[in-house]
Every structure is written in C-alpha cells, then in structure tokens.
C-alpha cells in the first residue's frame, strides 16, 4: 500500500486492545485518561457520554473509552462492553459513603456476558488526599479476592501527579503477554 503514510500502516498492523474506564462520577476517570495521553492534568467537567483516546505504551496500543459515571448514565455502560479486554475501575478513595454503590455496580458489571473475558484493573485514586482509604482497605471492602472468573489487580494512584498510573499500565501489558 504505497500511498499510505507510515502512521496509518502501523495503526492497521498493530492490534488495538479495547479498554473501558468506569466508576462513579467524580472518581477521576477523565483525569486519568488525559494523564495517560499527555502526562498532564486537564480541567474536566462531568462526562456526558464518553471520551475515547488511543494510548500507546511501549508499542502496546490501547483504545480507551472513558465513560460518564453519573447515576443516570450508568445504565448505558453496557453499550460499551462488546470486545472489551480490560475494565479500568476508578474508585475515589475518599468516598467511603458510596463504596457500597460502587461494589454493586462492579458485581453487576462482572456478571455481564460481554465482559466474561475482561481483566479488571482497579485504581484506588486520590491517594494524595489525607485519610483516603488505602488500596488494601478498598480491596477488602470490595471483596476483590472473591473474584475468581476474571484476572484482577488493584493499584493505588493519584491522577493529579500520575503516581501509580504506569504501574497499572504495566500490569495490563503483562496480562496481554501472558495470553
Ligand atoms: N485530590 C485529587 N483530586 C483528583 C484526583 N483525580 C481526579 N481528581 C479531581 O476529581 C474531580 C473529578 O475528576 P474527573 O476526572 O472529572 O472525574 P470523572 O470520574 O471523569 O467524573 P464523571 O465524568 O462525572 O464520571 C476533578 O476535580 C479532578 O481534578 C486525584 O488523584 N486527587
Ligand atoms: Mg469524566
């Protein structure tokens, strides 16, 4: 295909791994997406619908869908599920009150047929805030060890500084190589 620029050819020839970024409103999903893309904190407003970006990490291509988390939007999450390889669940580690709601949404999602092959990365976000729940605490409250039918991993992070985000991406890449 002589007339295509190299960038197009590489886009066609590399496999793209579909990722959905979900979680309650205000968890930091959009902030994380743009940290991945630009290593910068962008000004966000609540997402209505979704944002989608291609994120390339050491030659691994991810197509990441950041989906709005407000209550009225959650019933639409399932329209993004088909062919999803990774679910990134972003938890606001300061939001103790809504962790039960988060847990219900998580298990509802994991029961969905279209996500049966998806691996789950949980980001315990906002670790910079004093007295936020630790990743271990969130893992316990969400009973992550009870998840037997999906590979899962939890990672503490701060989307404002980017701390913890590369470690999460490394885990995702390790799951691809393991396949
Ligand atoms: N302190 C702190 N604030 C954060 C962090 N990550 C995100 N925020 C803030 O949390 C607020 C919500 O962030 P968003 O990324 O818009 O949240 P969202 O999950 O996309 O929300 P919806 O689109 O409504 O579902 C913003 O004011 C962010 O600046 C973090 O790690 N620490
Ligand atoms: Mg958003």
PDB file of N, CA, C and O and ligand atoms in Angstrom, residues 24-31 44 46-47 68-69 125-126 128-129 158-160, ligand 1:
ATOM      1  N   UNK A  24     -17.824   5.572  39.550  1.00  0.00           N
ATOM      2  CA  UNK A  24     -18.815   6.597  39.868  1.00  0.00           C
ATOM      3  C   UNK A  24     -18.339   7.972  39.404  1.00  0.00           C
ATOM      4  O   UNK A  24     -17.139   8.197  39.196  1.00  0.00           O
ATOM      5  N   UNK A  25     -19.282   8.891  39.265  1.00  0.00           N
ATOM      6  CA  UNK A  25     -18.961  10.277  38.925  1.00  0.00           C
ATOM      7  C   UNK A  25     -17.961  10.850  39.940  1.00  0.00           C
ATOM      8  O   UNK A  25     -17.987  10.489  41.116  1.00  0.00           O
ATOM      9  N   UNK A  26     -17.086  11.681  39.453  1.00  0.00           N
ATOM     10  CA  UNK A  26     -16.091  12.387  40.273  1.00  0.00           C
ATOM     11  C   UNK A  26     -14.934  11.507  40.754  1.00  0.00           C
ATOM     12  O   UNK A  26     -14.114  11.919  41.573  1.00  0.00           O
ATOM     13  N   UNK A  27     -14.840  10.271  40.259  1.00  0.00           N
ATOM     14  CA  UNK A  27     -13.775   9.361  40.706  1.00  0.00           C
ATOM     15  C   UNK A  27     -12.409   9.762  40.155  1.00  0.00           C
ATOM     16  O   UNK A  27     -11.375   9.473  40.744  1.00  0.00           O
ATOM     17  N   UNK A  28     -12.409  10.404  38.973  1.00  0.00           N
ATOM     18  CA  UNK A  28     -11.146  10.815  38.355  1.00  0.00           C
ATOM     19  C   UNK A  28     -10.848  10.095  37.042  1.00  0.00           C
ATOM     20  O   UNK A  28      -9.709  10.115  36.569  1.00  0.00           O
ATOM     21  N   UNK A  29     -11.855   9.515  36.415  1.00  0.00           N
ATOM     22  CA  UNK A  29     -11.661   8.739  35.176  1.00  0.00           C
ATOM     23  C   UNK A  29     -11.095   9.589  34.040  1.00  0.00           C
ATOM     24  O   UNK A  29     -10.134   9.202  33.374  1.00  0.00           O
ATOM     25  N   UNK A  30     -11.724  10.744  33.816  1.00  0.00           N
ATOM     26  CA  UNK A  30     -11.289  11.597  32.704  1.00  0.00           C
ATOM     27  C   UNK A  30      -9.895  12.149  32.979  1.00  0.00           C
ATOM     28  O   UNK A  30      -9.049  12.228  32.073  1.00  0.00           O
ATOM     29  N   UNK A  31      -9.637  12.489  34.244  1.00  0.00           N
ATOM     30  CA  UNK A  31      -8.313  12.988  34.618  1.00  0.00           C
ATOM     31  C   UNK A  31      -7.252  11.923  34.326  1.00  0.00           C
ATOM     32  O   UNK A  31      -6.176  12.224  33.808  1.00  0.00           O
ATOM     33  N   UNK A  44     -11.453  19.235  33.899  1.00  0.00           N
ATOM     34  CA  UNK A  44     -12.549  18.368  33.458  1.00  0.00           C
ATOM     35  C   UNK A  44     -13.878  18.921  33.938  1.00  0.00           C
ATOM     36  O   UNK A  44     -13.946  19.672  34.910  1.00  0.00           O
ATOM     37  N   UNK A  46     -18.013  17.087  34.399  1.00  0.00           N
ATOM     38  CA  UNK A  46     -18.608  15.739  34.374  1.00  0.00           C
ATOM     39  C   UNK A  46     -18.845  15.256  32.945  1.00  0.00           C
ATOM     40  O   UNK A  46     -19.369  15.988  32.108  1.00  0.00           O
ATOM     41  N   UNK A  47     -18.436  14.036  32.671  1.00  0.00           N
ATOM     42  CA  UNK A  47     -18.543  13.480  31.321  1.00  0.00           C
ATOM     43  C   UNK A  47     -19.980  13.043  31.039  1.00  0.00           C
ATOM     44  O   UNK A  47     -20.572  12.284  31.795  1.00  0.00           O
ATOM     45  N   UNK A  68     -18.937   8.331  31.245  1.00  0.00           N
ATOM     46  CA  UNK A  68     -19.519   9.142  32.317  1.00  0.00           C
ATOM     47  C   UNK A  68     -20.101   8.267  33.422  1.00  0.00           C
ATOM     48  O   UNK A  68     -20.731   7.247  33.147  1.00  0.00           O
ATOM     49  N   UNK A  69     -19.875   8.677  34.687  1.00  0.00           N
ATOM     50  CA  UNK A  69     -20.259   7.839  35.813  1.00  0.00           C
ATOM     51  C   UNK A  69     -21.481   8.291  36.597  1.00  0.00           C
ATOM     52  O   UNK A  69     -21.872   7.633  37.567  1.00  0.00           O
ATOM     53  N   UNK A 125      -7.897   5.723  43.445  1.00  0.00           N
ATOM     54  CA  UNK A 125      -7.420   7.062  43.086  1.00  0.00           C
ATOM     55  C   UNK A 125      -7.518   8.052  44.262  1.00  0.00           C
ATOM     56  O   UNK A 125      -8.175   7.775  45.249  1.00  0.00           O
ATOM     57  N   UNK A 126      -6.877   9.172  44.111  1.00  0.00           N
ATOM     58  CA  UNK A 126      -6.857  10.271  45.095  1.00  0.00           C
ATOM     59  C   UNK A 126      -6.103   9.884  46.360  1.00  0.00           C
ATOM     60  O   UNK A 126      -6.484  10.270  47.471  1.00  0.00           O
ATOM     61  N   UNK A 128      -3.494  11.058  47.260  1.00  0.00           N
ATOM     62  CA  UNK A 128      -2.875  12.273  47.820  1.00  0.00           C
ATOM     63  C   UNK A 128      -3.716  12.900  48.921  1.00  0.00           C
ATOM     64  O   UNK A 128      -3.216  13.710  49.693  1.00  0.00           O
ATOM     65  N   UNK A 129      -4.981  12.552  48.989  1.00  0.00           N
ATOM     66  CA  UNK A 129      -5.860  13.179  49.986  1.00  0.00           C
ATOM     67  C   UNK A 129      -5.668  12.487  51.335  1.00  0.00           C
ATOM     68  O   UNK A 129      -5.693  11.260  51.425  1.00  0.00           O
ATOM     69  N   UNK A 158      -2.589   8.500  42.121  1.00  0.00           N
ATOM     70  CA  UNK A 158      -3.006   9.896  42.204  1.00  0.00           C
ATOM     71  C   UNK A 158      -2.983  10.445  40.793  1.00  0.00           C
ATOM     72  O   UNK A 158      -1.918  10.589  40.191  1.00  0.00           O
ATOM     73  N   UNK A 159      -4.169  10.731  40.253  1.00  0.00           N
ATOM     74  CA  UNK A 159      -4.246  11.184  38.861  1.00  0.00           C
ATOM     75  C   UNK A 159      -3.651  12.574  38.677  1.00  0.00           C
ATOM     76  O   UNK A 159      -3.290  12.950  37.566  1.00  0.00           O
ATOM     77  N   UNK A 160      -3.542  13.337  39.762  1.00  0.00           N
ATOM     78  CA  UNK A 160      -3.017  14.698  39.632  1.00  0.00           C
ATOM     79  C   UNK A 160      -1.515  14.691  39.382  1.00  0.00           C
ATOM     80  O   UNK A 160      -0.993  15.506  38.635  1.00  0.00           O
TER      81      UNK A 160
HETATM   82  N1  LIG B   1      -7.090  15.281  45.010  1.00  0.00           N
HETATM   83  C1  LIG B   1      -7.307  14.615  43.869  1.00  0.00           C
HETATM   84  N2  LIG B   1      -8.273  15.008  43.037  1.00  0.00           N
HETATM   85  C2  LIG B   1      -8.447  14.312  41.888  1.00  0.00           C
HETATM   86  C3  LIG B   1      -7.651  13.187  41.556  1.00  0.00           C
HETATM   87  N3  LIG B   1      -8.068  12.710  40.365  1.00  0.00           N
HETATM   88  C4  LIG B   1      -9.082  13.490  39.977  1.00  0.00           C
HETATM   89  N4  LIG B   1      -9.317  14.464  40.879  1.00  0.00           N
HETATM   90  C5  LIG B   1     -10.352  15.528  40.804  1.00  0.00           C
HETATM   91  O1  LIG B   1     -11.623  14.931  40.893  1.00  0.00           O
HETATM   92  C6  LIG B   1     -12.578  15.683  40.114  1.00  0.00           C
HETATM   93  C7  LIG B   1     -13.315  14.751  39.166  1.00  0.00           C
HETATM   94  O2  LIG B   1     -12.414  14.271  38.176  1.00  0.00           O
HETATM   95  P1  LIG B   1     -12.929  13.709  36.770  1.00  0.00           P
HETATM   96  O3  LIG B   1     -11.752  13.114  36.108  1.00  0.00           O
HETATM   97  O4  LIG B   1     -13.677  14.742  36.040  1.00  0.00           O
HETATM   98  O5  LIG B   1     -13.945  12.580  37.277  1.00  0.00           O
HETATM   99  P2  LIG B   1     -14.772  11.524  36.383  1.00  0.00           P
HETATM  100  O6  LIG B   1     -14.596  10.197  37.049  1.00  0.00           O
HETATM  101  O7  LIG B   1     -14.367  11.615  34.971  1.00  0.00           O
HETATM  102  O8  LIG B   1     -16.280  12.004  36.600  1.00  0.00           O
HETATM  103  P3  LIG B   1     -17.560  11.780  35.596  1.00  0.00           P
HETATM  104  O9  LIG B   1     -17.135  12.186  34.229  1.00  0.00           O
HETATM  105  O10 LIG B   1     -18.662  12.636  36.141  1.00  0.00           O
HETATM  106  O11 LIG B   1     -17.931  10.325  35.683  1.00  0.00           O
HETATM  107  C8  LIG B   1     -11.782  16.773  39.412  1.00  0.00           C
HETATM  108  O12 LIG B   1     -11.908  17.946  40.162  1.00  0.00           O
HETATM  109  C9  LIG B   1     -10.351  16.248  39.463  1.00  0.00           C
HETATM  110  O13 LIG B   1      -9.387  17.270  39.429  1.00  0.00           O
HETATM  111  C10 LIG B   1      -6.624  12.790  42.475  1.00  0.00           C
HETATM  112  O14 LIG B   1      -5.882  11.827  42.305  1.00  0.00           O
HETATM  113  N5  LIG B   1      -6.506  13.540  43.612  1.00  0.00           N
END
